[in-house]
Coordinates of C-alpha atoms in Angstrom, one line a residue:
Chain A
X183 CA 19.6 -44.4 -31.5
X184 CA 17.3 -45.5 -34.5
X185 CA 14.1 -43.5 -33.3
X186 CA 16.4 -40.3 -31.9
X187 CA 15.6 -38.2 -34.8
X188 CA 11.3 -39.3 -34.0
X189 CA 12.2 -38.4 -30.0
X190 CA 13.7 -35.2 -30.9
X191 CA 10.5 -34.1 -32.6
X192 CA 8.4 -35.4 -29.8
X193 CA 10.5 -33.4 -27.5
X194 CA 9.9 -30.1 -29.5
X195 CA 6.3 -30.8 -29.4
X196 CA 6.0 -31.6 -25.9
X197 CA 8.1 -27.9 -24.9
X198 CA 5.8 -26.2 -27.3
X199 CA 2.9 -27.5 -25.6
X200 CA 4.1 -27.4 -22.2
X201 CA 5.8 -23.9 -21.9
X202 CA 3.0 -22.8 -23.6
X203 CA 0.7 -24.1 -21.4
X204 CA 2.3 -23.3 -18.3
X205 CA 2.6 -19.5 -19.5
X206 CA -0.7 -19.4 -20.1
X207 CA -1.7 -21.1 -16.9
X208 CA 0.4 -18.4 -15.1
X209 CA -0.9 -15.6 -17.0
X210 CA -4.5 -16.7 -16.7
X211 CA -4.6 -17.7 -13.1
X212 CA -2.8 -14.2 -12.4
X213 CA -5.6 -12.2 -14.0
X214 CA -8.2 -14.6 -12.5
X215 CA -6.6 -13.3 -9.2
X216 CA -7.3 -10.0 -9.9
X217 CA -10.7 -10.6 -10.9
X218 CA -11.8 -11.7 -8.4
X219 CA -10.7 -8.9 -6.1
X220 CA -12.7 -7.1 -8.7
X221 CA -15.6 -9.4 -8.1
X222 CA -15.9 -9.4 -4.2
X223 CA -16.4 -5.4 -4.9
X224 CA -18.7 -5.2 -8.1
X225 CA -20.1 -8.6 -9.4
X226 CA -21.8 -6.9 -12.4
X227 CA -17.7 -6.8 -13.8
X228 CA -18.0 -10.6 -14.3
X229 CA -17.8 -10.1 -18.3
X230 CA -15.4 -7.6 -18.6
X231 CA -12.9 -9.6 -16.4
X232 CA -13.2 -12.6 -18.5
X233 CA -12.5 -10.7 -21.6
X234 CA -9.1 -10.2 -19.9
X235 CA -8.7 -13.4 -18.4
X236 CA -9.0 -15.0 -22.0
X237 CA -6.6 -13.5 -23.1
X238 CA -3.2 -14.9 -21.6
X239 CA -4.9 -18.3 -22.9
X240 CA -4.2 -18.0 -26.3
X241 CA -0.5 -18.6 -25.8
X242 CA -1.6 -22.3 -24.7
X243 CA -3.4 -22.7 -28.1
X244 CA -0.4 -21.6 -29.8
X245 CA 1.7 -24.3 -28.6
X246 CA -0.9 -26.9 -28.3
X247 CA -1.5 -26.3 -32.4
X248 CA 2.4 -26.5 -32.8
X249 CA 2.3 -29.8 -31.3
X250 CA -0.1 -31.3 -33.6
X251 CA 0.8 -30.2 -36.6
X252 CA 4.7 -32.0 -35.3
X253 CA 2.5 -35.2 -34.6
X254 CA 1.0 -35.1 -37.9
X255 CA 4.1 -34.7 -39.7
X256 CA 5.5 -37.6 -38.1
X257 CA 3.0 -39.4 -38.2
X258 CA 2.2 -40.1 -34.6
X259 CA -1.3 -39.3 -35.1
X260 CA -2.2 -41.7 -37.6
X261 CA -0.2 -44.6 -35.9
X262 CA 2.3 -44.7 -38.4
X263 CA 5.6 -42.4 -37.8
X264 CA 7.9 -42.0 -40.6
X265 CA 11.2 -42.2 -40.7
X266 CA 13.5 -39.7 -39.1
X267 CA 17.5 -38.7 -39.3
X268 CA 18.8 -37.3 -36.3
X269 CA 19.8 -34.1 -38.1
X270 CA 15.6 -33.6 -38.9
X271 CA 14.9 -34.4 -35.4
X272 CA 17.2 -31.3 -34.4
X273 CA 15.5 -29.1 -37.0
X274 CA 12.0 -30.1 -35.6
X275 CA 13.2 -29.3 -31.9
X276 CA 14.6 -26.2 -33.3
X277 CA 11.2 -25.5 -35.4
X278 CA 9.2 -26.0 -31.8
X279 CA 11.2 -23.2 -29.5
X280 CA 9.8 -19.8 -30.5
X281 CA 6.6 -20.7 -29.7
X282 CA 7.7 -22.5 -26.5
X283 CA 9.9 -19.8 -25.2
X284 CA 7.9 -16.9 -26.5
X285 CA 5.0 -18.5 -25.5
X286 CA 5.7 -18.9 -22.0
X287 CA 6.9 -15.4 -21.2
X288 CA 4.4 -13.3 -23.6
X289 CA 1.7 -15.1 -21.4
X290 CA 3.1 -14.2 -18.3
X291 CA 3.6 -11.0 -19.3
X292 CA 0.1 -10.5 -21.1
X293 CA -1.1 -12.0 -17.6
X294 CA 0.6 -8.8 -15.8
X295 CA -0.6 -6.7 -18.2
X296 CA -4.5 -8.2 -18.2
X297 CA -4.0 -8.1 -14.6
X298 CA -3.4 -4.2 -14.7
X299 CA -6.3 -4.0 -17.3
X300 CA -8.9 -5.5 -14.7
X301 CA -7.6 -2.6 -11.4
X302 CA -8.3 -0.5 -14.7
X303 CA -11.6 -1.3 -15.0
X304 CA -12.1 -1.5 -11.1
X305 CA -11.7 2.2 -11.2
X306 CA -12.8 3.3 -14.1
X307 CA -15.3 1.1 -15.5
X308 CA -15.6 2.0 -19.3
X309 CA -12.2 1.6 -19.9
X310 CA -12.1 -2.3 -21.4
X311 CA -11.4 -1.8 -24.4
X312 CA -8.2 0.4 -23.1
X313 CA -7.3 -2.5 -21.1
X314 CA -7.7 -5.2 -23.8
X315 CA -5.8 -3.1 -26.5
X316 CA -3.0 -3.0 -24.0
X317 CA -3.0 -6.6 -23.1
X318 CA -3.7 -7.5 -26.8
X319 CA -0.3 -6.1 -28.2
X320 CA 1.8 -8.6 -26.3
X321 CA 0.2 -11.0 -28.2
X322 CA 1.4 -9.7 -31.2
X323 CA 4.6 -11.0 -30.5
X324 CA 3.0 -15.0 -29.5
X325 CA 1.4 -14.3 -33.3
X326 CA 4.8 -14.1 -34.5
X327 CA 6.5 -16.9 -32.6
X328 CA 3.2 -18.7 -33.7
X329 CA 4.0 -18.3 -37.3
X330 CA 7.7 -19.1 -37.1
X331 CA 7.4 -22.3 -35.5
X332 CA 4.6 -22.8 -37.8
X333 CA 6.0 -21.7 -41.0
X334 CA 9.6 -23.7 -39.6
X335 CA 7.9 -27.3 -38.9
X336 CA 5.6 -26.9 -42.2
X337 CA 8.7 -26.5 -44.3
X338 CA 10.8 -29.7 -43.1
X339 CA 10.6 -32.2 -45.2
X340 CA 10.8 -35.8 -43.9
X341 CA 11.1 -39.5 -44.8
Chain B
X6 CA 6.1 -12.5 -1.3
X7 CA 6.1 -12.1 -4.8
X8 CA 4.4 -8.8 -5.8
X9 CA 1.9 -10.0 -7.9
X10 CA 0.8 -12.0 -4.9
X11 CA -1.1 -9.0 -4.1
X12 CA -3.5 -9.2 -7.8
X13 CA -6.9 -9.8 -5.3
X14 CA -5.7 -7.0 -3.1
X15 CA -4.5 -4.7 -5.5
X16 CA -7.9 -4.4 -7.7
X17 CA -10.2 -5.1 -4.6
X18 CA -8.6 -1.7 -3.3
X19 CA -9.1 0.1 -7.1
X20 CA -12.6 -1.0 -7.1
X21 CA -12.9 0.6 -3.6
X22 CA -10.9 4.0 -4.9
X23 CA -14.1 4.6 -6.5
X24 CA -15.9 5.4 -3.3
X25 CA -13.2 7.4 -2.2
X26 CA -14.4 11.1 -1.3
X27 CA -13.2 13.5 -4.2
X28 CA -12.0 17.1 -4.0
X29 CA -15.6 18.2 -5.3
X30 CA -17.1 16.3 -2.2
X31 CA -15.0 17.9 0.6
X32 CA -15.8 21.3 -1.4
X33 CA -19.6 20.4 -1.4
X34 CA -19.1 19.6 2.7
X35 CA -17.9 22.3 3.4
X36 CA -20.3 24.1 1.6
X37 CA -22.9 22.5 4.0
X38 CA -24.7 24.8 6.1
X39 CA -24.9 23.1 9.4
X40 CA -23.8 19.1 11.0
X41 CA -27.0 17.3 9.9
X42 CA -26.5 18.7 5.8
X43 CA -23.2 17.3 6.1
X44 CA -24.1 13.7 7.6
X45 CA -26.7 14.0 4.6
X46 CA -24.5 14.6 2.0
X47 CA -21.9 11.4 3.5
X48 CA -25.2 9.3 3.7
X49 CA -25.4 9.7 0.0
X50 CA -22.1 8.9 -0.6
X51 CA -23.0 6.3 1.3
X52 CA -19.9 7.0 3.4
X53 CA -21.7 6.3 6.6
X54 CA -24.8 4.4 7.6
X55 CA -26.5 5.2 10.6
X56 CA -23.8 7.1 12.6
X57 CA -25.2 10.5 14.1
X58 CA -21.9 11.7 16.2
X59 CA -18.5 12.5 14.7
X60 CA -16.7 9.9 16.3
X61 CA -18.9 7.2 15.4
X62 CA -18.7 8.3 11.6
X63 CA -14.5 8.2 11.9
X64 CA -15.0 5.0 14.0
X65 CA -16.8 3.6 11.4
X66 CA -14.7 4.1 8.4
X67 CA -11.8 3.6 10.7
X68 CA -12.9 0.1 11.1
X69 CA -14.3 -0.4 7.1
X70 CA -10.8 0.5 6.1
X71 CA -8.9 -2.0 8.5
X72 CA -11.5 -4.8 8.1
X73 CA -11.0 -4.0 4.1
X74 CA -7.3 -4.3 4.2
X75 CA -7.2 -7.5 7.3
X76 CA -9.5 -9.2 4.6
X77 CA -7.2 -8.5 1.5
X78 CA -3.8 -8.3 2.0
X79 CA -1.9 -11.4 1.7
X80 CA 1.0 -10.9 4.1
X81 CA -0.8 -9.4 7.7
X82 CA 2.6 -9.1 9.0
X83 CA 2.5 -6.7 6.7
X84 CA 0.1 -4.8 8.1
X85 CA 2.0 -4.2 11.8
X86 CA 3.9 -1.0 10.2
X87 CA 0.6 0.2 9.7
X88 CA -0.2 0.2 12.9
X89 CA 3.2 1.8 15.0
X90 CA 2.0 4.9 15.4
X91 CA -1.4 3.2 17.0
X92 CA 0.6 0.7 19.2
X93 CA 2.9 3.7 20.8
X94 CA 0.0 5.6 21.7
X95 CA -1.5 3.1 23.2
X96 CA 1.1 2.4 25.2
X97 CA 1.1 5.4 26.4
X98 CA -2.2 5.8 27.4
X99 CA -2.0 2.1 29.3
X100 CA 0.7 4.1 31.2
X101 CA -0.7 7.8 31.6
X102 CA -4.2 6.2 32.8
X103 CA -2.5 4.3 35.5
X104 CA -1.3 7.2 36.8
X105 CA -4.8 9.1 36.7
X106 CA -6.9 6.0 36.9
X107 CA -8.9 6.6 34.2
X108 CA -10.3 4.5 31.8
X109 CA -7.9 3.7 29.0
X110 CA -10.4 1.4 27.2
X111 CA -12.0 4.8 25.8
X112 CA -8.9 6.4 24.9
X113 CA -7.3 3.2 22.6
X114 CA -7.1 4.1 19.2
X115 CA -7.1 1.7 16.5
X116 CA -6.2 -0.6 14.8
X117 CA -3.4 -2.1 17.1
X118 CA -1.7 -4.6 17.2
X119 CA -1.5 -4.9 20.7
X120 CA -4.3 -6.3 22.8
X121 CA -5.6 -3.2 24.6
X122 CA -7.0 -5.2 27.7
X123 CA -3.9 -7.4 28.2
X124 CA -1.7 -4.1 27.9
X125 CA -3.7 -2.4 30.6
X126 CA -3.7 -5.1 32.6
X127 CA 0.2 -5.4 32.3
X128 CA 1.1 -2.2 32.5
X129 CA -1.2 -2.0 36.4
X130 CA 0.4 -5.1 37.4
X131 CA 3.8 -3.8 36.0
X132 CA 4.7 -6.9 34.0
X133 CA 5.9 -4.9 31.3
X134 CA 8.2 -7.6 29.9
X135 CA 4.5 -9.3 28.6
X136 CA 4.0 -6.4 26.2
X137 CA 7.0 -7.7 24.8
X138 CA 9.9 -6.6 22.6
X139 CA 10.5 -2.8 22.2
X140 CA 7.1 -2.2 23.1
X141 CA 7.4 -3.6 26.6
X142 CA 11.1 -2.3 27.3
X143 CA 9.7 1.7 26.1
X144 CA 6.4 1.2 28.5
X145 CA 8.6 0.4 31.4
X146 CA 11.0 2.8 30.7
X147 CA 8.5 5.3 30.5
X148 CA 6.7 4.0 33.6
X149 CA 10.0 4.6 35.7
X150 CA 10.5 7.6 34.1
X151 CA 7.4 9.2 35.0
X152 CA 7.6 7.5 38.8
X153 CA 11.2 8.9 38.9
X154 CA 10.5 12.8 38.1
X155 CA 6.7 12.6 38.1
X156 CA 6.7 14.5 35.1
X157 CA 4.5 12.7 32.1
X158 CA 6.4 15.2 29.4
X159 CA 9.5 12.6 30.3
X160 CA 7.3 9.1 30.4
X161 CA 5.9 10.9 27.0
X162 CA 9.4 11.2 25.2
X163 CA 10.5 8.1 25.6
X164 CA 7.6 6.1 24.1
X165 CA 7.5 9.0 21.3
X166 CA 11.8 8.3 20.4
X167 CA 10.5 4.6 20.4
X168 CA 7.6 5.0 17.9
X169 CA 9.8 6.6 15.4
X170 CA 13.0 5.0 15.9
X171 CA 10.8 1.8 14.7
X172 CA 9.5 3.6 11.8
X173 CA 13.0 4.4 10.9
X174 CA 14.1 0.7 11.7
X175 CA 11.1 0.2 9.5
X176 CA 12.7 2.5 6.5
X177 CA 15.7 1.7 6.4
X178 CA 15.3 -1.7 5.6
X179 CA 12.4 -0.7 2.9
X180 CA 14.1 2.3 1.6
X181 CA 12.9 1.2 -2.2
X182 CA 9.0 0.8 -0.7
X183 CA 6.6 3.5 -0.8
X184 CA 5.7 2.8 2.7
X185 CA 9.7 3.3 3.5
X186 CA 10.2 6.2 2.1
X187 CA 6.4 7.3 3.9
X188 CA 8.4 5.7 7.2
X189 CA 11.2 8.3 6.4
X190 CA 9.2 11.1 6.0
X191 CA 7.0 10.7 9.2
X192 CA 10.1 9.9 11.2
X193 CA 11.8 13.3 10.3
X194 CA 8.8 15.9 10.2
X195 CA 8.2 14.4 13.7
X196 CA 11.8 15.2 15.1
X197 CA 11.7 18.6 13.5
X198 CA 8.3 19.2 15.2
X199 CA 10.1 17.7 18.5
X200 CA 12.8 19.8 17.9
X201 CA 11.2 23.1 17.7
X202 CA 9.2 22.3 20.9
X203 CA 12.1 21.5 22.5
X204 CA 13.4 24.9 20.9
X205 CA 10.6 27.1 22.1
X206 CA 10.0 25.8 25.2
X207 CA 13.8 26.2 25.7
X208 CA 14.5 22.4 27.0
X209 CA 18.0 21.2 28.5
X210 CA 20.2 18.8 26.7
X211 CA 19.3 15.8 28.3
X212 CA 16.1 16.3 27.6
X213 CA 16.4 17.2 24.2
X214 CA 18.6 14.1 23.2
X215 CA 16.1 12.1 24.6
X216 CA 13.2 13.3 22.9
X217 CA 14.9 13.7 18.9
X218 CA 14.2 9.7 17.6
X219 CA 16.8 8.6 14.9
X220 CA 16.6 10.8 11.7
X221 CA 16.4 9.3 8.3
X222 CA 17.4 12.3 5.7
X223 CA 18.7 14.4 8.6
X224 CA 21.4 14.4 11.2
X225 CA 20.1 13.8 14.5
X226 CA 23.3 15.4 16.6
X227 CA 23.1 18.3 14.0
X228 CA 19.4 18.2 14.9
X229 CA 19.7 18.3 18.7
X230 CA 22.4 21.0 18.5
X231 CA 20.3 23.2 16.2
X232 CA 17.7 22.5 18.8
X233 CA 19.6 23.1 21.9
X234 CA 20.7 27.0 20.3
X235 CA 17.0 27.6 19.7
X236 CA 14.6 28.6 17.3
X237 CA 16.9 30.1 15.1
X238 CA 19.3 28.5 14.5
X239 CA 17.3 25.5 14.4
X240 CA 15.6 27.2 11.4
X241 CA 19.1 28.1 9.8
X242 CA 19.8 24.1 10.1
X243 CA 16.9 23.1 8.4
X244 CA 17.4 25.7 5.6
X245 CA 19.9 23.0 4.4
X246 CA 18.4 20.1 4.4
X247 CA 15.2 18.9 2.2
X248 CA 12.9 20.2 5.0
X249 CA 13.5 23.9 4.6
X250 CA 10.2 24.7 3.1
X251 CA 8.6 22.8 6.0
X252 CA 10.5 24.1 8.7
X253 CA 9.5 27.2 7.2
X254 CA 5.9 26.5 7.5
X255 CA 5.9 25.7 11.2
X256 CA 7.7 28.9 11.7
X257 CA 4.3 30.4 10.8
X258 CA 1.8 28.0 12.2
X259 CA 2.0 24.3 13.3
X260 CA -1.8 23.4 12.4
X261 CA -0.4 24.8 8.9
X262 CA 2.6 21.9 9.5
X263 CA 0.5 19.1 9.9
X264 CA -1.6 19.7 7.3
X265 CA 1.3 20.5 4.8
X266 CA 3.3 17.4 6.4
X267 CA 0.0 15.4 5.5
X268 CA -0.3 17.0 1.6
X269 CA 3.1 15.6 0.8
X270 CA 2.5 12.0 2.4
X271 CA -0.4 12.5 -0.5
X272 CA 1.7 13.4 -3.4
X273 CA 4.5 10.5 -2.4
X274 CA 1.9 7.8 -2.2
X275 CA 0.2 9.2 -5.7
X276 CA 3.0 7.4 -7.3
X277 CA 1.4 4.5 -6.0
X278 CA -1.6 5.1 -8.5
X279 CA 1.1 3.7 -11.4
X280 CA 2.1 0.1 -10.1
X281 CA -0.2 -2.5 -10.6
X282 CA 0.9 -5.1 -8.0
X283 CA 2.9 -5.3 -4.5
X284 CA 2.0 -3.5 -1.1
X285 CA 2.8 -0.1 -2.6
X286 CA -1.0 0.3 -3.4
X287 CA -1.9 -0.9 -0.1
X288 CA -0.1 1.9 1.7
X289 CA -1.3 4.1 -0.7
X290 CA -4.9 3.2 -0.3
X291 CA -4.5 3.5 3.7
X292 CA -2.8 7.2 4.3
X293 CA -5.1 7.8 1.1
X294 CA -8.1 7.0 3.2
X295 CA -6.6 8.1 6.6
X296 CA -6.4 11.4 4.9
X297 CA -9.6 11.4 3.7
X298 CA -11.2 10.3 7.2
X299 CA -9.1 13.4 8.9
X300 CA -10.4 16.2 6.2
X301 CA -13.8 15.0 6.9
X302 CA -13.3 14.6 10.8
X303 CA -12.3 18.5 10.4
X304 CA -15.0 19.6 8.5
X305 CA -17.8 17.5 10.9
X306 CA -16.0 19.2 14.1
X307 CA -16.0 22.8 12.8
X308 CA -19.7 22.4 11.4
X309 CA -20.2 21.6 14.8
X310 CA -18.5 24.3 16.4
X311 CA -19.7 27.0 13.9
X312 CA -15.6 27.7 12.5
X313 CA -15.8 29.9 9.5
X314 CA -15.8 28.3 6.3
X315 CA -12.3 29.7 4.9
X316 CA -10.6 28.2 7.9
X317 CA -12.1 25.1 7.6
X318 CA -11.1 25.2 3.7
X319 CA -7.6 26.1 4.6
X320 CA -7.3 23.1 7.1
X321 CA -9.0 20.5 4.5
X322 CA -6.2 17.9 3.6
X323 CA -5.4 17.4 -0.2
X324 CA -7.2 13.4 -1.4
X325 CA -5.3 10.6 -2.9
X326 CA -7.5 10.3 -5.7

């Protein structure tokens, strides 16, 4: 029970990460199917479809930064983890789920939405920027989840 | 299956929709001046490739489209709807060319699902029940039927009832999918053509009741009655019922029918241009290119036969994209 507080915070760092990552793995392998339907048509598309295959990926990043900025404040990166209450393990769990939640489902949903962008381009070629403007403002809402968790974990003070 | 399971199909089919032949090119057809102009003008599109003949031009997109979506679509079982209409006519060719001993192999259309040879050879040796399911049990009733009156308007009928009453098995249990609700329509514009035939020609009940399928939006003993008082009252039915600006149509003309009963499988499947995933786009694409193949099969045969340009105009289906 002496390290639950540290396993908490592990735990919030390891959902940020991983529904993160799996979002983005979705969203990502979703448009990546699309593409290459695209592809097997019209290779010269190759660029435009990995403009809107990045994009679901960044919901990954997201979480993946969360994570390390929850090992850093408990000092599981330099070797050395501080001391942790229970009640501070809860608040770093709590700190890590709007970027894990929103993260996983604003990828999956930007995925959908890339996916979409790329039969956009299939038929009418000049439309990217259409297409990534679309799929961009779901991000918006990983930005803020981004921020939250960020601004949350930054803000609990430790030891 | 998940409906973004069709992602690859979805935008291989958009990417195709670009090739698709536009209002402007079925204008600039039929503005063509004789057959060869107009193979010139596909060529171009690059529509065909070294096809000289009508039927090897429709052959040859026939089989692009089918290879397109065999090569595409995730689920092939899919596919079978698409092919009903095919599989019934078939049958019934297996059947009226064993009567007349012609060859059935050049009067298949496809794609089928059946396996043309096999189905010949079982419907000669009369082992119907190798066909299979309601395939097999509407080619043997048909064969008896036409043994029985030796009449192949009554072998005809029955494998006709069966082709839609599995479209209509088809969309009922799809009523929310485009390619339901395309099941529904092409089920009920078929009995109300069946049903004005029947009408005209002044058929008994029996006969009648045998050749009306099951209805989707329409009541088929309401149907047969209508039928059975004639042309008229058939007509006064109909008024009632969402088909009364198409009955009205075939009052006047029955090419004008099919070609009206073909405009509004186009404006139902245009819905299809919105959703970005599922089979909805696939059924689109197909009666989208169907259409497309028919308008230009039209416009090549009447180029051919020296029809005046207005009629040809007139007959020209309207294009998916």
């Amino acid at each position: 029970m002496d390290n639950l507080g540290l396993f908490l915070a592990i735990l919030g760092a390891a959902l940020a990460a991983g529904f993160s990552g799996i979002g983005s793995a979705k969203g990502v392998g979703l448009v990546g199917e699309a593409g290459a339907g695209l592809l097997s048509e019209d290779s010269s598309m190759f660029t435009k479809v990995l403009v809107l295959q990045i994009l679901p990926g960044t919901q990954g990043l997201y979480g993946f930064l969360i994570a390390i900025i929850v090992f850093t404040k408990t000092g599981l990166l330099s070797g050395t983890p501080v001391a942790m209450t229970w009640q501070q393990g809860v608040a770093m769990l709590a700190a890590c789920l709007p970027i894990a939640i929103v993260g996983y489902f604003s990828a999956i949903y930007q995925g959908r939405v890339s996916a979409s962008g790329v039969s956009l381009i299939a038929k009418k070629p000049t439309e990217l920027i259409k297409g990534m403007t679309m799929a961009a403002l779901v991000e918006f809402y990983a930005v803020l989840a981004l921020l939250i968790s960020f601004l949350a974990v930054n803000n609990i003070t430790l030891g | 299956m998940k409906d973004t399971d069709y992602a690859f199909c979805v935008a291989r089919l958009r990417a195709n929709e670009r090739y698709m032949l536009t209002a402007k090119d079925m204008d600039a057809l039929c503005e063509c001046t004789d057959f060869g102009s107009a193979l010139n003008y596909l060529n171009e599109k690059k529509w065909l490739t070294t096809q000289t003949q009508t039927g090897e031009c429709i052959a040859y997109q026939n089989e692009k489209l089918w290879e397109l979506l065999s090569e595409c679509v995730p689920d092939k079982n899919e596919l079978k709807v698409l092919c009903t209409v095919n599989d019934f006519f078939n049958i019934k060719v297996a059947v009226k060319c064993h009567f007349t001993c012609a060859d059935a192999s050049e009067l298949y259309v496809y794609p089928t699902t059946l396996d043309t040879a096999a189905l010949s050879r079982n419907v000669n040796l009369h082992e119907f029940h190798k066909i299979g399911g309601i395939m097999g049990e509407c080619a043997e009733k048909s064969y008896k039927a036409a043994c029985l009156t030796e009449n192949g308007q009554n072998a005809d009928i029955i494998i006709d009832a069966a082709a839609i009453n599995t479209l209509r098995e088809y969309a009922l249990k799809n009523k929310a999918s485009l390619m339901g609700q395309v099941c529904a329509f092409i089920c009920d514009t078929a009995n109300i053509k069946t049903a004005y035939r029947c009408a005209k020609a002044k058929k008994g009940k029996d006969f009648v009741s045998a050749a009306i399928g099951e209805c989707c939006l329409l009541d088929r003993g309401s149907l047969i009655k209508a039928s059975l008082s004639g042309t008229a009252s058939l007509s006064e039915y109909l008024e009632k019922t969402d088909y009364s600006e198409l009955s009205e149509v075939y009052l006047k003309s029955s090419a004008e029918y099919e070609k009206r009963c073909d405009d509004e499988i186009i404006s139902l499947i245009r819905k299809a241009k919105f959703t970005a995933f599922g089979f909805d786009p696939v059924c689109a694409y197909y009666y989208g290119k169907l259409t497309e193949i028919k308008s230009v099969r039209i416009i090549l045969t009447a180029l051919k036969a020296g029809a005046d340009k207005n009629t040809v105009r007139e007959r020209v289906r309207a294009l998916y994209v």
